[in-house]
mmCIF file of C-alpha atoms in Angstrom:
data_model
loop_
_atom_site.group_PDB
_atom_site.id
_atom_site.type_symbol
_atom_site.label_atom_id
_atom_site.label_comp_id
_atom_site.label_asym_id
_atom_site.label_seq_id
_atom_site.Cartn_x
_atom_site.Cartn_y
_atom_site.Cartn_z
ATOM 1 C CA MET Z 255 18.995 -30.765 -10.502
ATOM 2 C CA THR Z 256 18.750 -26.580 -11.271
ATOM 3 C CA ARG Z 257 15.452 -25.328 -9.938
ATOM 4 C CA VAL Z 258 13.065 -23.066 -11.840
ATOM 5 C CA THR Z 259 10.367 -21.219 -9.349
ATOM 6 C CA PRO Z 260 6.798 -19.343 -11.596
ATOM 7 C CA ALA Z 261 7.927 -16.385 -10.525
ATOM 8 C CA LEU Z 262 11.616 -15.887 -10.991
ATOM 9 C CA ARG Z 263 10.533 -17.719 -14.883
ATOM 10 C CA SER Z 264 7.706 -15.109 -15.235
ATOM 11 C CA ILE Z 265 10.627 -12.638 -14.861
ATOM 12 C CA LEU Z 266 12.595 -13.729 -16.578
ATOM 13 C CA ARG Z 267 10.188 -14.334 -19.826
ATOM 14 C CA GLN Z 268 8.871 -11.123 -19.367
ATOM 15 C CA PRO Z 269 10.279 -8.698 -22.803
ATOM 16 C CA SER Z 270 12.488 -5.275 -21.992
ATOM 17 C CA THR Z 271 10.811 -2.380 -20.495
ATOM 18 C CA THR Z 272 10.852 0.744 -23.189
ATOM 19 C CA SER Z 273 12.597 3.073 -24.288
ATOM 20 C CA GLN Z 274 13.382 5.716 -21.133
ATOM 21 C CA TRP Z 275 16.314 3.306 -19.013
ATOM 22 C CA ARG Z 276 19.033 1.131 -21.068
ATOM 23 C CA LYS Z 277 18.631 -2.564 -22.387
ATOM 24 C CA THR Z 278 20.213 -5.154 -20.368
ATOM 25 C CA PRO Z 279 23.365 -5.976 -22.539
ATOM 26 C CA THR Z 280 22.317 -9.715 -24.411
ATOM 27 C CA LEU Z 281 22.809 -13.456 -21.944
ATOM 28 C CA CYS Z 282 26.519 -14.852 -22.384
ATOM 29 C CA SER Z 283 27.707 -16.948 -24.591
ATOM 30 C CA SER Z 284 26.167 -20.705 -25.200
ATOM 31 C CA SER Z 285 30.245 -22.059 -23.424
ATOM 32 C CA ALA Z 286 29.494 -19.447 -20.242
ATOM 33 C CA TRP Z 287 26.084 -21.379 -20.252
ATOM 34 C CA VAL Z 288 27.363 -24.359 -20.245
ATOM 35 C CA LYS Z 289 29.190 -23.255 -17.455
ATOM 36 C CA ALA Z 290 26.717 -21.827 -14.682
ATOM 37 C CA ALA Z 291 24.854 -25.321 -15.640
ATOM 38 C CA TYR Z 292 26.898 -27.475 -13.633
ATOM 39 C CA GLN Z 293 26.191 -24.858 -10.647
ATOM 40 C CA PRO Z 294 23.117 -26.811 -9.543
ATOM 41 C CA VAL Z 295 22.502 -24.157 -6.644
ATOM 42 C CA ARG Z 296 23.628 -20.886 -8.192
ATOM 43 C CA CYS Z 297 21.936 -21.732 -10.926
ATOM 44 C CA LEU Z 298 18.894 -20.748 -10.451
ATOM 45 C CA ALA Z 299 16.778 -22.418 -14.351
ATOM 46 C CA THR Z 300 18.219 -23.872 -17.045
ATOM 47 C CA PRO Z 301 19.615 -22.393 -20.645
ATOM 48 C CA ALA Z 302 16.777 -23.942 -22.282
ATOM 49 C CA ALA Z 303 13.844 -22.002 -19.740
ATOM 50 C CA MET Z 304 16.540 -18.510 -20.380
ATOM 51 C CA PRO Z 305 14.861 -16.041 -22.984
ATOM 52 C CA SER Z 306 18.202 -14.217 -24.778
ATOM 53 C CA ALA Z 307 17.362 -10.846 -22.075
ATOM 54 C CA GLY Z 308 15.187 -10.441 -18.983
ATOM 55 C CA LYS Z 309 12.963 -8.295 -17.694
ATOM 56 C CA GLU Z 310 16.376 -5.175 -16.057
ATOM 57 C CA ASN Z 311 16.107 -5.244 -12.865
ATOM 58 C CA ILE Z 312 15.328 -1.241 -12.051
ATOM 59 C CA GLY Z 313 14.951 1.891 -9.333
ATOM 60 C CA VAL Z 314 13.158 3.523 -7.721
ATOM 61 C CA TYR Z 315 16.879 6.756 -7.344
ATOM 62 C CA CYS Z 316 16.437 10.373 -5.340
ATOM 63 C CA ASN Z 317 19.617 12.768 -5.805
ATOM 64 C CA PRO Z 318 20.794 16.038 -3.433
ATOM 65 C CA SER Z 319 19.144 18.384 -5.920
ATOM 66 C CA HIS Z 320 15.435 15.731 -4.804
ATOM 67 C CA ASP Z 321 15.157 15.030 -8.628
ATOM 68 C CA LEU Z 322 13.212 11.686 -8.106
ATOM 69 C CA TRP Z 323 13.455 8.749 -10.984
ATOM 70 C CA VAL Z 324 13.121 5.704 -11.655
ATOM 71 C CA LYS Z 325 16.338 3.889 -13.977
ATOM 72 C CA GLU Z 326 18.517 0.774 -14.156
ATOM 73 C CA SER Z 327 19.833 -0.668 -10.913
ATOM 74 C CA GLY Z 328 21.887 -3.690 -9.832
ATOM 75 C CA PRO Z 329 22.411 -6.242 -9.273
ATOM 76 C CA SER Z 330 21.822 -7.090 -13.334
ATOM 77 C CA VAL Z 331 18.853 -9.243 -14.801
ATOM 78 C CA ASP Z 332 21.977 -11.533 -15.469
ATOM 79 C CA GLU Z 333 23.764 -11.783 -12.106
ATOM 80 C CA VAL Z 334 19.585 -13.107 -11.063
ATOM 81 C CA LYS Z 335 20.179 -15.360 -13.253
ATOM 82 C CA SER Z 336 23.104 -16.850 -12.221
ATOM 83 C CA GLY Z 337 23.180 -16.288 -8.430
ATOM 84 C CA GLN Z 338 27.195 -15.243 -9.102
ATOM 85 C CA ALA Z 339 26.494 -11.670 -7.339
ATOM 86 C CA LEU Z 340 25.529 -13.010 -4.111
ATOM 87 C CA LYS Z 341 27.889 -13.172 -1.371
ATOM 88 C CA GLU Z 342 27.812 -16.085 1.427
ATOM 89 C CA GLY Z 343 25.036 -15.796 3.202
ATOM 90 C CA GLU Z 344 22.925 -13.596 1.170
ATOM 91 C CA VAL Z 345 19.431 -14.624 -0.906
ATOM 92 C CA THR Z 346 18.324 -13.224 -3.974
ATOM 93 C CA ILE Z 347 14.708 -11.311 -3.373
ATOM 94 C CA ALA Z 348 11.743 -10.916 -6.226
ATOM 95 C CA ILE Z 349 10.379 -7.886 -4.013
ATOM 96 C CA LYS Z 350 6.647 -7.759 -4.375
ATOM 97 C CA SER Z 351 5.358 -5.242 -2.571
ATOM 98 C CA THR Z 352 7.428 -1.951 -0.970
ATOM 99 C CA GLY Z 353 6.188 1.149 1.293
ATOM 100 C CA ILE Z 354 6.833 4.703 1.272
ATOM 101 C CA CYS Z 355 7.920 5.940 4.420
ATOM 102 C CA GLY Z 356 7.850 9.374 5.591
ATOM 103 C CA SER Z 357 11.159 8.666 5.665
ATOM 104 C CA ASP Z 358 11.492 8.226 2.261
ATOM 105 C CA ILE Z 359 9.911 11.229 1.525
ATOM 106 C CA HIS Z 360 12.256 13.125 3.318
ATOM 107 C CA PHE Z 361 15.593 12.146 1.545
ATOM 108 C CA TRP Z 362 13.558 12.619 -1.080
ATOM 109 C CA ARG Z 363 12.292 16.280 -0.982
ATOM 110 C CA HIS Z 364 14.460 17.672 1.571
ATOM 111 C CA GLY Z 365 18.316 15.236 1.221
ATOM 112 C CA ARG Z 366 18.844 14.258 5.024
ATOM 113 C CA ILE Z 367 17.030 13.161 7.857
ATOM 114 C CA GLY Z 368 19.546 14.925 11.088
ATOM 115 C CA PRO Z 369 23.358 13.557 9.478
ATOM 116 C CA MET Z 370 22.302 11.267 6.980
ATOM 117 C CA ILE Z 371 22.722 13.201 3.736
ATOM 118 C CA VAL Z 372 21.971 12.613 0.473
ATOM 119 C CA GLU Z 373 25.331 13.222 -1.336
ATOM 120 C CA HIS Z 374 24.982 10.970 -4.003
ATOM 121 C CA ASP Z 375 22.075 9.315 -6.591
ATOM 122 C CA HIS Z 376 20.581 7.069 -3.772
ATOM 123 C CA ILE Z 377 17.552 4.205 -4.129
ATOM 124 C CA LEU Z 378 15.147 5.046 -1.640
ATOM 125 C CA GLY Z 379 13.045 2.050 0.052
ATOM 126 C CA HIS Z 380 12.840 0.001 3.405
ATOM 127 C CA GLU Z 381 9.905 -1.465 3.569
ATOM 128 C CA SER Z 382 9.570 -4.147 1.652
ATOM 129 C CA ALA Z 383 8.322 -8.515 1.354
ATOM 130 C CA GLY Z 384 9.406 -10.898 -1.697
ATOM 131 C CA GLU Z 385 9.147 -14.512 -2.908
ATOM 132 C CA VAL Z 386 13.030 -15.712 -2.609
ATOM 133 C CA ILE Z 387 14.416 -16.800 -5.654
ATOM 134 C CA ALA Z 388 17.861 -17.456 -6.124
ATOM 135 C CA VAL Z 389 20.007 -19.288 -2.590
ATOM 136 C CA HIS Z 390 23.888 -18.997 -1.743
ATOM 137 C CA PRO Z 391 24.988 -22.398 -0.795
ATOM 138 C CA SER Z 392 25.796 -21.487 2.681
ATOM 139 C CA VAL Z 393 22.512 -20.534 3.478
ATOM 140 C CA LYS Z 394 20.343 -22.957 4.982
ATOM 141 C CA THR Z 395 17.125 -21.370 7.187
ATOM 142 C CA LEU Z 396 15.234 -20.685 3.031
ATOM 143 C CA LYS Z 397 15.256 -21.583 0.057
ATOM 144 C CA ILE Z 398 13.160 -20.892 -3.342
ATOM 145 C CA GLY Z 399 10.146 -19.742 -3.520
ATOM 146 C CA ASP Z 400 10.528 -18.789 -0.566
ATOM 147 C CA ARG Z 401 8.009 -15.841 0.333
ATOM 148 C CA VAL Z 402 9.940 -13.232 3.341
ATOM 149 C CA ALA Z 403 9.340 -10.080 4.657
ATOM 150 C CA VAL Z 404 12.844 -7.733 4.377
ATOM 151 C CA GLU Z 405 13.913 -6.379 7.699
ATOM 152 C CA PRO Z 406 16.854 -3.794 6.875
ATOM 153 C CA SER Z 407 18.874 -3.788 9.093
ATOM 154 C CA GLN Z 408 22.255 -4.927 8.543
ATOM 155 C CA ILE Z 409 24.628 -4.792 11.080
ATOM 156 C CA CYS Z 410 27.865 -5.492 12.682
ATOM 157 C CA ASN Z 411 27.250 -8.571 15.284
ATOM 158 C CA LYS Z 412 30.643 -6.882 17.205
ATOM 159 C CA CYS Z 413 29.779 -4.389 19.595
ATOM 160 C CA GLU Z 414 28.071 -3.820 22.821
ATOM 161 C CA PRO Z 415 24.725 -3.147 21.023
ATOM 162 C CA CYS Z 416 25.052 -6.081 19.146
ATOM 163 C CA LEU Z 417 26.312 -8.405 21.599
ATOM 164 C CA THR Z 418 23.157 -7.167 23.999
ATOM 165 C CA GLY Z 419 20.350 -7.543 21.819
ATOM 166 C CA GLN Z 420 20.111 -4.019 21.131
ATOM 167 C CA TYR Z 421 20.948 -4.541 17.229
ATOM 168 C CA ASN Z 422 18.860 -1.417 16.482
ATOM 169 C CA GLY Z 423 22.092 1.334 17.962
ATOM 170 C CA CYS Z 424 25.165 -1.235 15.782
ATOM 171 C CA LEU Z 425 27.525 1.341 16.028
ATOM 172 C CA GLU Z 426 28.700 0.128 12.736
ATOM 173 C CA MET Z 427 24.354 -0.698 11.478
ATOM 174 C CA ARG Z 428 24.347 -0.172 7.454
ATOM 175 C CA PHE Z 429 19.820 0.379 7.131
ATOM 176 C CA MET Z 430 19.114 -0.037 4.135
ATOM 177 C CA SER Z 431 17.679 2.652 1.985
ATOM 178 C CA THR Z 432 19.461 5.822 4.613
ATOM 179 C CA PRO Z 433 22.380 6.961 2.728
ATOM 180 C CA PRO Z 434 24.887 5.868 1.926
ATOM 181 C CA VAL Z 435 22.609 2.590 2.120
ATOM 182 C CA ASP Z 436 20.681 1.705 -0.579
ATOM 183 C CA GLY Z 437 17.596 0.399 0.047
ATOM 184 C CA LEU Z 438 14.370 -1.855 -0.963
ATOM 185 C CA LEU Z 439 12.704 -0.536 -4.009
ATOM 186 C CA ARG Z 440 14.104 -2.171 -7.220
ATOM 187 C CA ARG Z 441 12.341 -5.392 -9.249
ATOM 188 C CA TYR Z 442 15.391 -7.996 -6.998
ATOM 189 C CA VAL Z 443 17.707 -7.404 -4.131
ATOM 190 C CA ASN Z 444 20.364 -8.974 -3.052
ATOM 191 C CA HIS Z 445 19.757 -9.384 1.186
ATOM 192 C CA SER Z 446 21.729 -11.685 4.160
ATOM 193 C CA ALA Z 447 18.879 -14.444 4.912
ATOM 194 C CA VAL Z 448 19.221 -13.771 8.336
ATOM 195 C CA TRP Z 449 17.453 -10.459 7.995
ATOM 196 C CA CYS Z 450 15.162 -12.484 5.758
ATOM 197 C CA HIS Z 451 11.788 -13.868 7.791
ATOM 198 C CA LYS Z 452 9.710 -16.134 6.597
ATOM 199 C CA ILE Z 453 5.424 -14.839 6.461
ATOM 200 C CA GLY Z 454 4.088 -18.044 4.824
ATOM 201 C CA ASP Z 455 1.002 -17.580 3.396
ATOM 202 C CA MET Z 456 0.366 -14.163 4.208
ATOM 203 C CA SER Z 457 -0.250 -11.636 1.698
ATOM 204 C CA TYR Z 458 2.971 -8.827 0.534
ATOM 205 C CA GLU Z 459 1.862 -6.081 1.101
ATOM 206 C CA ASP Z 460 0.956 -6.812 4.563
ATOM 207 C CA GLY Z 461 4.918 -8.170 4.873
ATOM 208 C CA ALA Z 462 5.917 -4.471 3.818
ATOM 209 C CA MET Z 463 3.675 -3.918 6.629
ATOM 210 C CA LEU Z 464 5.481 -5.646 9.058
ATOM 211 C CA GLU Z 465 8.243 -2.981 9.145
ATOM 212 C CA PRO Z 466 5.977 -0.156 10.742
ATOM 213 C CA LEU Z 467 4.141 -2.488 12.483
ATOM 214 C CA SER Z 468 7.966 -3.120 14.138
ATOM 215 C CA VAL Z 469 8.088 0.661 14.710
ATOM 216 C CA SER Z 470 4.686 0.659 16.532
ATOM 217 C CA LEU Z 471 5.186 -2.358 18.107
ATOM 218 C CA ALA Z 472 9.056 -1.319 19.970
ATOM 219 C CA GLY Z 473 6.994 1.475 20.665
ATOM 220 C CA MET Z 474 4.882 0.643 22.865
ATOM 221 C CA ALA Z 475 7.282 -2.097 24.564
ATOM 222 C CA ARG Z 476 10.140 0.313 25.493
ATOM 223 C CA ALA Z 477 6.796 2.566 26.744
ATOM 224 C CA LYS Z 478 5.170 -0.825 28.769
ATOM 225 C CA ILE Z 479 1.795 -0.491 27.491
ATOM 226 C CA ALA Z 480 0.039 -1.886 29.868
ATOM 227 C CA LEU Z 481 -3.442 -3.903 30.131
ATOM 228 C CA GLY Z 482 -5.928 -1.283 31.413
ATOM 229 C CA ASP Z 483 -3.762 1.718 31.132
ATOM 230 C CA PRO Z 484 -5.052 5.939 29.470
ATOM 231 C CA VAL Z 485 -3.132 6.584 26.239
ATOM 232 C CA LEU Z 486 -2.806 9.100 24.287
ATOM 233 C CA ILE Z 487 -1.489 8.725 20.214
ATOM 234 C CA CYS Z 488 0.032 11.917 18.639
ATOM 235 C CA GLY Z 489 -1.145 11.654 15.687
ATOM 236 C CA ALA Z 490 -2.992 9.683 12.861
ATOM 237 C CA GLY Z 491 -0.121 8.874 9.806
ATOM 238 C CA PRO Z 492 0.629 5.043 9.604
ATOM 239 C CA ILE Z 493 2.514 4.700 11.688
ATOM 240 C CA GLY Z 494 0.477 6.267 14.594
ATOM 241 C CA LEU Z 495 -2.704 3.947 13.579
ATOM 242 C CA MET Z 496 -0.993 0.968 13.545
ATOM 243 C CA THR Z 497 -0.266 2.230 17.954
ATOM 244 C CA LEU Z 498 -3.343 2.258 17.892
ATOM 245 C CA LEU Z 499 -4.131 -1.131 16.170
ATOM 246 C CA GLY Z 500 -1.960 -1.943 18.817
ATOM 247 C CA CYS Z 501 -2.534 -0.330 21.920
ATOM 248 C CA ALA Z 502 -6.436 -1.291 20.984
ATOM 249 C CA ALA Z 503 -5.863 -5.143 20.810
ATOM 250 C CA ALA Z 504 -3.090 -4.926 24.069
ATOM 251 C CA GLY Z 505 -6.159 -3.309 26.034
ATOM 252 C CA ALA Z 506 -5.235 0.223 26.707
ATOM 253 C CA GLU Z 507 -8.332 2.315 27.430
ATOM 254 C CA PRO Z 508 -8.802 5.406 27.213
ATOM 255 C CA ILE Z 509 -6.955 6.049 23.561
ATOM 256 C CA VAL Z 510 -7.465 9.406 22.622
ATOM 257 C CA ILE Z 511 -5.440 9.826 19.557
ATOM 258 C CA THR Z 512 -5.332 12.813 17.258
ATOM 259 C CA ASP Z 513 -4.529 14.876 14.676
ATOM 260 C CA ILE Z 514 -4.795 17.544 11.723
ATOM 261 C CA ASP Z 515 -6.645 15.747 9.978
ATOM 262 C CA GLN Z 516 -10.290 14.819 10.273
ATOM 263 C CA GLY Z 517 -9.962 12.747 7.311
ATOM 264 C CA ARG Z 518 -7.395 9.774 9.078
ATOM 265 C CA LEU Z 519 -9.256 10.793 12.009
ATOM 266 C CA ASP Z 520 -12.317 9.013 10.268
ATOM 267 C CA VAL Z 521 -9.990 6.357 9.289
ATOM 268 C CA ALA Z 522 -8.734 5.687 13.119
ATOM 269 C CA LYS Z 523 -12.952 5.409 14.438
ATOM 270 C CA GLU Z 524 -13.132 2.916 11.766
ATOM 271 C CA ILE Z 525 -10.119 0.538 12.556
ATOM 272 C CA CYS Z 526 -10.321 0.921 16.605
ATOM 273 C CA PRO Z 527 -14.602 1.670 17.236
ATOM 274 C CA ARG Z 528 -14.043 3.131 21.014
ATOM 275 C CA VAL Z 529 -11.073 5.501 20.341
ATOM 276 C CA ARG Z 530 -11.791 8.763 21.489
ATOM 277 C CA THR Z 531 -10.417 11.596 18.425
ATOM 278 C CA TYR Z 532 -9.780 15.034 18.597
ATOM 279 C CA LYS Z 533 -8.630 17.153 15.209
ATOM 280 C CA VAL Z 534 -6.020 19.651 17.020
ATOM 281 C CA GLU Z 535 -5.889 23.389 16.031
ATOM 282 C CA PRO Z 536 -3.572 25.680 14.167
ATOM 283 C CA ARG Z 537 -4.907 28.276 16.496
ATOM 284 C CA VAL Z 538 -5.045 25.953 20.215
ATOM 285 C CA GLY Z 539 -2.408 26.864 22.010
ATOM 286 C CA MET Z 540 0.629 23.874 23.344
ATOM 287 C CA GLU Z 541 -1.120 23.804 26.976
ATOM 288 C CA ASP Z 542 -5.239 24.125 25.919
ATOM 289 C CA ALA Z 543 -4.606 21.409 24.163
ATOM 290 C CA GLY Z 544 -3.734 19.358 26.607
ATOM 291 C CA ALA Z 545 -5.805 20.123 28.683
ATOM 292 C CA ALA Z 546 -9.062 19.992 26.222
ATOM 293 C CA ILE Z 547 -7.418 15.790 25.626
ATOM 294 C CA SER Z 548 -7.294 15.687 28.972
ATOM 295 C CA LYS Z 549 -10.853 15.729 29.397
ATOM 296 C CA LEU Z 550 -11.247 14.010 26.949
ATOM 297 C CA ALA Z 551 -10.001 10.918 28.200
ATOM 298 C CA GLY Z 552 -11.557 11.609 31.694
ATOM 299 C CA GLY Z 553 -8.197 13.361 33.533
ATOM 300 C CA ASN Z 554 -4.509 12.926 33.397
ATOM 301 C CA LEU Z 555 -3.934 9.867 30.226
ATOM 302 C CA LYS Z 556 -0.417 8.079 32.115
ATOM 303 C CA THR Z 557 1.214 7.735 29.540
ATOM 304 C CA ALA Z 558 1.136 9.824 25.974
ATOM 305 C CA LEU Z 559 2.686 7.480 22.288
ATOM 306 C CA GLU Z 560 3.906 10.913 19.846
ATOM 307 C CA CYS Z 561 4.145 9.685 16.351
ATOM 308 C CA SER Z 562 4.705 12.712 14.196
ATOM 309 C CA GLY Z 563 7.286 13.985 15.828
ATOM 310 C CA VAL Z 564 6.187 17.556 15.515
ATOM 311 C CA GLU Z 565 7.006 20.121 18.772
ATOM 312 C CA SER Z 566 4.071 21.875 19.500
ATOM 313 C CA SER Z 567 2.515 17.702 19.195
ATOM 314 C CA ILE Z 568 5.174 16.377 21.335
ATOM 315 C CA ALA Z 569 4.586 19.608 24.376
ATOM 316 C CA ALA Z 570 0.761 18.715 23.714
ATOM 317 C CA ALA Z 571 1.406 15.369 24.856
ATOM 318 C CA ILE Z 572 3.854 17.100 27.505
ATOM 319 C CA TYR Z 573 0.534 18.919 28.819
ATOM 320 C CA SER Z 574 -1.612 15.540 28.199
ATOM 321 C CA VAL Z 575 0.209 13.474 30.587
ATOM 322 C CA LYS Z 576 0.167 12.910 34.785
ATOM 323 C CA PHE Z 577 2.280 13.559 37.690
ATOM 324 C CA GLY Z 578 4.873 10.551 36.306
ATOM 325 C CA GLY Z 579 3.765 10.021 33.316
ATOM 326 C CA LYS Z 580 5.357 9.497 29.976
ATOM 327 C CA VAL Z 581 5.975 11.166 26.447
ATOM 328 C CA PHE Z 582 7.071 8.442 24.136
ATOM 329 C CA VAL Z 583 8.471 9.660 21.286
ATOM 330 C CA ILE Z 584 8.252 8.131 18.600
ATOM 331 C CA GLY Z 585 8.212 10.051 15.501
ATOM 332 C CA VAL Z 586 10.970 12.046 14.026
ATOM 333 C CA GLY Z 587 11.287 15.697 13.752
ATOM 334 C CA LYS Z 588 13.585 18.570 13.861
ATOM 335 C CA PRO Z 589 17.504 17.813 15.016
ATOM 336 C CA ASP Z 590 16.558 20.773 18.071
ATOM 337 C CA ILE Z 591 12.913 21.205 19.037
ATOM 338 C CA ASN Z 592 12.043 22.956 22.425
ATOM 339 C CA ILE Z 593 9.977 21.422 24.586
ATOM 340 C CA PRO Z 594 8.167 22.590 28.093
ATOM 341 C CA PHE Z 595 10.781 21.688 30.754
ATOM 342 C CA MET Z 596 9.320 22.704 34.247
ATOM 343 C CA ARG Z 597 5.743 20.841 33.938
ATOM 344 C CA LEU Z 598 8.304 18.274 32.360
ATOM 345 C CA SER Z 599 10.637 18.955 35.709
ATOM 346 C CA THR Z 600 7.128 19.613 37.973
ATOM 347 C CA GLN Z 601 5.489 17.070 37.540
ATOM 348 C CA GLU Z 602 8.048 13.443 37.286
ATOM 349 C CA ILE Z 603 7.646 13.066 34.146
ATOM 350 C CA ASP Z 604 10.063 11.215 32.166
ATOM 351 C CA LEU Z 605 11.021 11.578 27.623
ATOM 352 C CA GLN Z 606 12.056 8.767 25.511
ATOM 353 C CA PHE Z 607 12.630 8.321 22.559
ATOM 354 C CA GLN Z 608 12.790 5.779 19.502
ATOM 355 C CA TYR Z 609 15.467 5.185 17.106
ATOM 356 C CA ARG Z 610 14.180 2.083 15.191
ATOM 357 C CA TYR Z 611 13.363 -1.371 15.993
ATOM 358 C CA ALA Z 612 15.596 -4.243 17.219
ATOM 359 C CA ASN Z 613 13.807 -8.256 18.290
ATOM 360 C CA THR Z 614 10.741 -7.324 16.412
ATOM 361 C CA TRP Z 615 9.728 -9.027 13.760
ATOM 362 C CA PRO Z 616 8.751 -12.533 15.188
ATOM 363 C CA ARG Z 617 6.675 -10.516 17.163
ATOM 364 C CA ALA Z 618 4.583 -9.088 14.453
ATOM 365 C CA ILE Z 619 4.383 -11.699 11.952
ATOM 366 C CA ARG Z 620 2.754 -13.734 15.056
ATOM 367 C CA LEU Z 621 -0.125 -10.212 15.543
ATOM 368 C CA VAL Z 622 -0.591 -10.507 12.146
ATOM 369 C CA GLN Z 623 -0.691 -14.074 10.735
ATOM 370 C CA SER Z 624 -3.512 -14.628 13.924
ATOM 371 C CA GLY Z 625 -5.383 -11.766 12.986
ATOM 372 C CA VAL Z 626 -4.457 -10.206 16.444
ATOM 373 C CA ILE Z 627 -3.924 -7.016 14.150
ATOM 374 C CA ASP Z 628 -5.635 -5.830 10.705
ATOM 375 C CA MET Z 629 -3.790 -3.356 8.228
ATOM 376 C CA LYS Z 630 -5.734 -4.045 5.615
ATOM 377 C CA ARG Z 631 -8.532 -0.617 5.905
ATOM 378 C CA LEU Z 632 -4.136 1.648 5.946
ATOM 379 C CA VAL Z 633 -3.923 0.971 2.077
ATOM 380 C CA THR Z 634 -5.089 3.429 0.345
ATOM 381 C CA HIS Z 635 -3.096 3.829 -2.650
ATOM 382 C CA ARG Z 636 -1.285 0.887 -5.238
ATOM 383 C CA PHE Z 637 1.224 2.291 -7.997
ATOM 384 C CA SER Z 638 3.693 -0.645 -10.284
ATOM 385 C CA LEU Z 639 7.182 0.590 -10.498
ATOM 386 C CA GLU Z 640 7.226 1.853 -12.644
ATOM 387 C CA ASP Z 641 5.042 4.737 -11.945
ATOM 388 C CA ALA Z 642 7.350 5.406 -9.100
ATOM 389 C CA VAL Z 643 6.840 8.951 -9.072
ATOM 390 C CA SER Z 644 3.879 8.685 -8.928
ATOM 391 C CA ALA Z 645 3.301 7.134 -6.190
ATOM 392 C CA PHE Z 646 5.608 8.937 -4.279
ATOM 393 C CA GLU Z 647 3.791 12.564 -5.669
ATOM 394 C CA THR Z 648 0.752 10.643 -3.655
ATOM 395 C CA SER Z 649 2.297 9.812 -1.132
ATOM 396 C CA ALA Z 650 4.153 12.817 -0.127
ATOM 397 C CA ALA Z 651 0.353 15.156 -0.961
ATOM 398 C CA SER Z 652 -0.983 12.854 1.188
ATOM 399 C CA ALA Z 653 -4.034 16.423 2.302
ATOM 400 C CA LYS Z 654 -5.313 16.244 -1.144
ATOM 401 C CA THR Z 655 -5.305 12.992 -1.322
ATOM 402 C CA GLY Z 656 -6.172 10.750 0.942
ATOM 403 C CA ALA Z 657 -3.187 8.963 1.116
ATOM 404 C CA ILE Z 658 -2.187 6.952 4.340
ATOM 405 C CA LYS Z 659 0.620 4.101 3.208
ATOM 406 C CA VAL Z 660 1.233 3.934 -0.542
ATOM 407 C CA LEU Z 661 2.499 0.882 -2.208
ATOM 408 C CA ILE Z 662 4.835 -0.580 -5.358
ATOM 409 C CA GLN Z 663 4.088 -3.316 -6.331
ATOM 410 C CA GLY Z 664 6.416 -5.967 -8.616
ATOM 411 C CA GLU Z 665 5.765 -8.065 -10.739
ATOM 412 C CA GLY Z 666 3.563 -11.421 -10.529
ATOM 413 C CA MET Z 667 1.913 -9.663 -7.201
ATOM 414 C CA GLY Z 668 -0.492 -11.966 -5.114
ATOM 415 C CA ILE Z 669 -2.442 -10.443 -2.263
#
């Protein structure tokens, strides 16, 4: 028997999009529908339930010329309806909410992050949640109608990092939105079921923010943040603020957070009243900043979690931690930076770095579902997929707009 979800029905009944996108061809002949009707798992609706044309799949693109636009994307609406584009182990997801990450802004405006270079038209986005609307017959862990958060990794499962559980270091990693792999900022996406995590009745917005939360949780775990640890967090952007929520939940004390933007420090104080805030002034030297941070904390700190990737911020963190302390860099910065080597050497300060995450999503889901971590205050702006260009402009101009986390929402977005 064929199956139709309410979400899919509403998608299929949507009118065609405006003329700035090319129209999707009408569906195939009635004989093809008869054939499709006898594919009970991969056919999503009966012929009578399907209109002559559905709402096209569109995506958010950038290119090496730093253009940003919305246009048609795959899988096509016909492929979504038939399920014939699904590979073994895959499901189709109707994306309901996607967050804009700093890396998306970098790929758009700068065309690269280190060795990862935009060389062709490229779809952005890797912080997404949505509803399963098609399931390949080989998939037994998910069903149509499941609400899922999409972990954007695609790994080989053969190399040493994969086999030892450190799959973020996969030698053949295909990470969605990192060139040349297209991202999730689309209406519909096919993705491996193993990387689609059930979120139950969690909102799609929270589901989308599990990805940046996973970044924070991975950093905290590797930095070994423990109850009562004095911690510095550098940068009060989305990752820094999520790291603040995590450190507060873990019982770190005292916690100091820094930023150049007083508005973001005010938000930090709002979500964690006991945090101590330090506004970074451009003319204050790194050593002086480190000393001021230490004074604010009541002494040199044990651990600094650097969430900006900015050279001066990393240096200030190095000057703020005690002998035998640790500076753990979560943020992504320039390919080459200068660091105060002798401070690290003479104070035996460990300097560590992070690349994405591994095995964090189940933990993130538990923390959000239980209410231990509440990220809702971090969402400052919401846009439709069709208005994605405005969403990116708002996120990129955060100093003026006050944006923290900007979300792009799909049709039928129920939060």
